Amino acid sequence: MGNIVGAIVLGVIAIICFVFSYLQFNEKGFLFNNAYIYASKQERKNMDKKPHYKQSGIVFLLIGIIFLINTINIILQTVWLVYLVIGVVIVAIVYAIVSSVMIEKRKK
């Protein structure tokens, strides 16, 4: 019973992440990006938000994939999917860092 509830919760979180990803790719809704959140009101007005929306969309997509794989892992009770999750987490972290540096370089 606990596995079913856990799988449902993780599945719902995955769906929420995919919805956020979709909204970010379509440049709708709040921009979930540190560069935007920590910017002053004046900087927000002048900021090119497109690369930040794209970055946030990709990161939310990767987070959704992580939760989806964990959901499948709970249902199938396999061990090897954990390694896949670790790989996706590493890709997400590296992408977030590299894309942030690239966005900053393009601004200058």
PDB file of C-alpha atoms in Angstrom:
ATOM      1  CA  MET A   1       0.000   0.000   0.000  1.00  0.00           C
ATOM      2  CA  GLY A   2       2.833   2.400   0.846  1.00  0.00           C
ATOM      3  CA  ASN A   3       4.462   1.786  -2.529  1.00  0.00           C
ATOM      4  CA  ILE A   4       1.268   2.713  -4.344  1.00  0.00           C
ATOM      5  CA  VAL A   5       0.887   5.962  -2.412  1.00  0.00           C
ATOM      6  CA  GLY A   6       4.565   6.809  -2.959  1.00  0.00           C
ATOM      7  CA  ALA A   7       4.278   6.110  -6.677  1.00  0.00           C
ATOM      8  CA  ILE A   8       1.160   8.274  -6.944  1.00  0.00           C
ATOM      9  CA  VAL A   9       2.792  11.172  -5.079  1.00  0.00           C
ATOM     10  CA  LEU A  10       5.945  11.003  -7.211  1.00  0.00           C
ATOM     11  CA  GLY A  11       3.838  10.713 -10.374  1.00  0.00           C
ATOM     12  CA  VAL A  12       1.851  13.822  -9.460  1.00  0.00           C
ATOM     13  CA  ILE A  13       5.071  15.732  -8.747  1.00  0.00           C
ATOM     14  CA  ALA A  14       6.433  14.610 -12.136  1.00  0.00           C
ATOM     15  CA  ILE A  15       3.289  15.866 -13.880  1.00  0.00           C
ATOM     16  CA  ILE A  16       3.537  19.209 -12.070  1.00  0.00           C
ATOM     17  CA  CYS A  17       7.166  19.542 -13.189  1.00  0.00           C
ATOM     18  CA  PHE A  18       6.198  18.746 -16.789  1.00  0.00           C
ATOM     19  CA  VAL A  19       3.461  21.415 -16.641  1.00  0.00           C
ATOM     20  CA  PHE A  20       5.948  23.973 -15.305  1.00  0.00           C
ATOM     21  CA  SER A  21       8.374  22.950 -18.055  1.00  0.00           C
ATOM     22  CA  TYR A  22       5.698  23.433 -20.713  1.00  0.00           C
ATOM     23  CA  LEU A  23       4.826  26.868 -19.351  1.00  0.00           C
ATOM     24  CA  GLN A  24       8.480  27.904 -19.206  1.00  0.00           C
ATOM     25  CA  PHE A  25       9.118  26.761 -22.785  1.00  0.00           C
ATOM     26  CA  ASN A  26       6.123  28.840 -23.900  1.00  0.00           C
ATOM     27  CA  GLU A  27       7.362  31.817 -21.860  1.00  0.00           C
ATOM     28  CA  LYS A  28       4.203  31.962 -19.774  1.00  0.00           C
ATOM     29  CA  GLY A  29       3.791  32.385 -16.058  1.00  0.00           C
ATOM     30  CA  PHE A  30       6.378  33.306 -13.473  1.00  0.00           C
ATOM     31  CA  LEU A  31       9.994  32.909 -14.535  1.00  0.00           C
ATOM     32  CA  PHE A  32      11.538  30.389 -12.130  1.00  0.00           C
ATOM     33  CA  ASN A  33      15.140  31.460 -12.574  1.00  0.00           C
ATOM     34  CA  ASN A  34      17.584  32.873 -10.017  1.00  0.00           C
ATOM     35  CA  ALA A  35      18.888  35.483 -12.447  1.00  0.00           C
ATOM     36  CA  TYR A  36      15.354  36.862 -12.741  1.00  0.00           C
ATOM     37  CA  ILE A  37      14.335  36.407  -9.105  1.00  0.00           C
ATOM     38  CA  TYR A  38      17.376  38.242  -7.722  1.00  0.00           C
ATOM     39  CA  ALA A  39      17.337  41.010 -10.343  1.00  0.00           C
ATOM     40  CA  SER A  40      16.064  44.454  -9.444  1.00  0.00           C
ATOM     41  CA  LYS A  41      12.843  45.739 -10.972  1.00  0.00           C
ATOM     42  CA  GLN A  42      14.811  47.859 -13.435  1.00  0.00           C
ATOM     43  CA  GLU A  43      16.993  44.900 -14.467  1.00  0.00           C
ATOM     44  CA  ARG A  44      13.887  42.738 -14.938  1.00  0.00           C
ATOM     45  CA  LYS A  45      12.427  45.270 -17.368  1.00  0.00           C
ATOM     46  CA  ASN A  46      15.597  45.341 -19.497  1.00  0.00           C
ATOM     47  CA  MET A  47      16.386  41.618 -19.227  1.00  0.00           C
ATOM     48  CA  ASP A  48      16.170  39.278 -22.208  1.00  0.00           C
ATOM     49  CA  LYS A  49      14.032  36.603 -20.573  1.00  0.00           C
ATOM     50  CA  LYS A  50      13.996  34.111 -23.457  1.00  0.00           C
ATOM     51  CA  PRO A  51      17.230  32.233 -22.566  1.00  0.00           C
ATOM     52  CA  HIS A  52      16.211  32.139 -18.901  1.00  0.00           C
ATOM     53  CA  TYR A  53      12.786  30.696 -19.766  1.00  0.00           C
ATOM     54  CA  LYS A  54      14.478  28.070 -21.942  1.00  0.00           C
ATOM     55  CA  GLN A  55      16.934  27.164 -19.196  1.00  0.00           C
ATOM     56  CA  SER A  56      14.146  26.840 -16.631  1.00  0.00           C
ATOM     57  CA  GLY A  57      12.059  24.773 -19.047  1.00  0.00           C
ATOM     58  CA  ILE A  58      14.878  22.298 -19.613  1.00  0.00           C
ATOM     59  CA  VAL A  59      15.672  22.028 -15.903  1.00  0.00           C
ATOM     60  CA  PHE A  60      12.004  21.420 -15.016  1.00  0.00           C
ATOM     61  CA  LEU A  61      11.850  18.812 -17.791  1.00  0.00           C
ATOM     62  CA  LEU A  62      14.864  17.011 -16.337  1.00  0.00           C
ATOM     63  CA  ILE A  63      13.411  17.193 -12.815  1.00  0.00           C
ATOM     64  CA  GLY A  64      10.134  15.779 -14.130  1.00  0.00           C
ATOM     65  CA  ILE A  65      12.047  12.927 -15.777  1.00  0.00           C
ATOM     66  CA  ILE A  66      13.803  12.226 -12.461  1.00  0.00           C
ATOM     67  CA  PHE A  67      10.472  11.969 -10.633  1.00  0.00           C
ATOM     68  CA  LEU A  68       8.960   9.874 -13.431  1.00  0.00           C
ATOM     69  CA  ILE A  69      11.850   7.405 -13.337  1.00  0.00           C
ATOM     70  CA  ASN A  70      11.521   7.200  -9.549  1.00  0.00           C
ATOM     71  CA  THR A  71       7.798   6.493  -9.978  1.00  0.00           C
ATOM     72  CA  ILE A  72       8.554   3.687 -12.412  1.00  0.00           C
ATOM     73  CA  ASN A  73      11.255   2.410 -10.066  1.00  0.00           C
ATOM     74  CA  ILE A  74       8.774   2.141  -7.194  1.00  0.00           C
ATOM     75  CA  ILE A  75       6.245   0.322  -9.370  1.00  0.00           C
ATOM     76  CA  LEU A  76       8.731  -2.104 -10.953  1.00  0.00           C
ATOM     77  CA  GLN A  77      10.984  -2.379  -7.876  1.00  0.00           C
ATOM     78  CA  THR A  78      14.205  -2.444  -9.844  1.00  0.00           C
ATOM     79  CA  VAL A  79      17.679  -1.437  -8.752  1.00  0.00           C
ATOM     80  CA  TRP A  80      19.222  -0.313 -12.029  1.00  0.00           C
ATOM     81  CA  LEU A  81      16.846   2.644 -12.469  1.00  0.00           C
ATOM     82  CA  VAL A  82      18.549   4.327  -9.518  1.00  0.00           C
ATOM     83  CA  TYR A  83      21.687   4.635 -11.648  1.00  0.00           C
ATOM     84  CA  LEU A  84      19.644   6.209 -14.419  1.00  0.00           C
ATOM     85  CA  VAL A  85      18.252   8.753 -11.934  1.00  0.00           C
ATOM     86  CA  ILE A  86      21.771   9.570 -10.740  1.00  0.00           C
ATOM     87  CA  GLY A  87      22.832  10.101 -14.361  1.00  0.00           C
ATOM     88  CA  VAL A  88      19.923  12.456 -15.058  1.00  0.00           C
ATOM     89  CA  VAL A  89      20.660  14.384 -11.839  1.00  0.00           C
ATOM     90  CA  ILE A  90      24.283  14.853 -12.925  1.00  0.00           C
ATOM     91  CA  VAL A  91      23.157  15.996 -16.383  1.00  0.00           C
ATOM     92  CA  ALA A  92      20.703  18.484 -14.812  1.00  0.00           C
ATOM     93  CA  ILE A  93      23.345  19.967 -12.517  1.00  0.00           C
ATOM     94  CA  VAL A  94      25.959  20.250 -15.270  1.00  0.00           C
ATOM     95  CA  TYR A  95      23.412  21.755 -17.659  1.00  0.00           C
ATOM     96  CA  ALA A  96      22.276  24.341 -15.104  1.00  0.00           C
ATOM     97  CA  ILE A  97      25.838  25.457 -14.419  1.00  0.00           C
ATOM     98  CA  VAL A  98      27.032  25.493 -18.037  1.00  0.00           C
ATOM     99  CA  SER A  99      23.921  27.203 -19.372  1.00  0.00           C
ATOM    100  CA  SER A 100      24.123  29.894 -16.679  1.00  0.00           C
ATOM    101  CA  VAL A 101      27.716  30.637 -17.651  1.00  0.00           C
ATOM    102  CA  MET A 102      26.809  30.704 -21.350  1.00  0.00           C
ATOM    103  CA  ILE A 103      23.874  33.086 -20.752  1.00  0.00           C
ATOM    104  CA  GLU A 104      26.147  35.441 -18.821  1.00  0.00           C
ATOM    105  CA  LYS A 105      28.794  35.338 -21.561  1.00  0.00           C
ATOM    106  CA  ARG A 106      26.202  36.214 -24.219  1.00  0.00           C
ATOM    107  CA  LYS A 107      25.027  39.213 -22.203  1.00  0.00           C
ATOM    108  CA  LYS A 108      28.480  40.828 -22.327  1.00  0.00           C
TER     109      LYS A 108
END
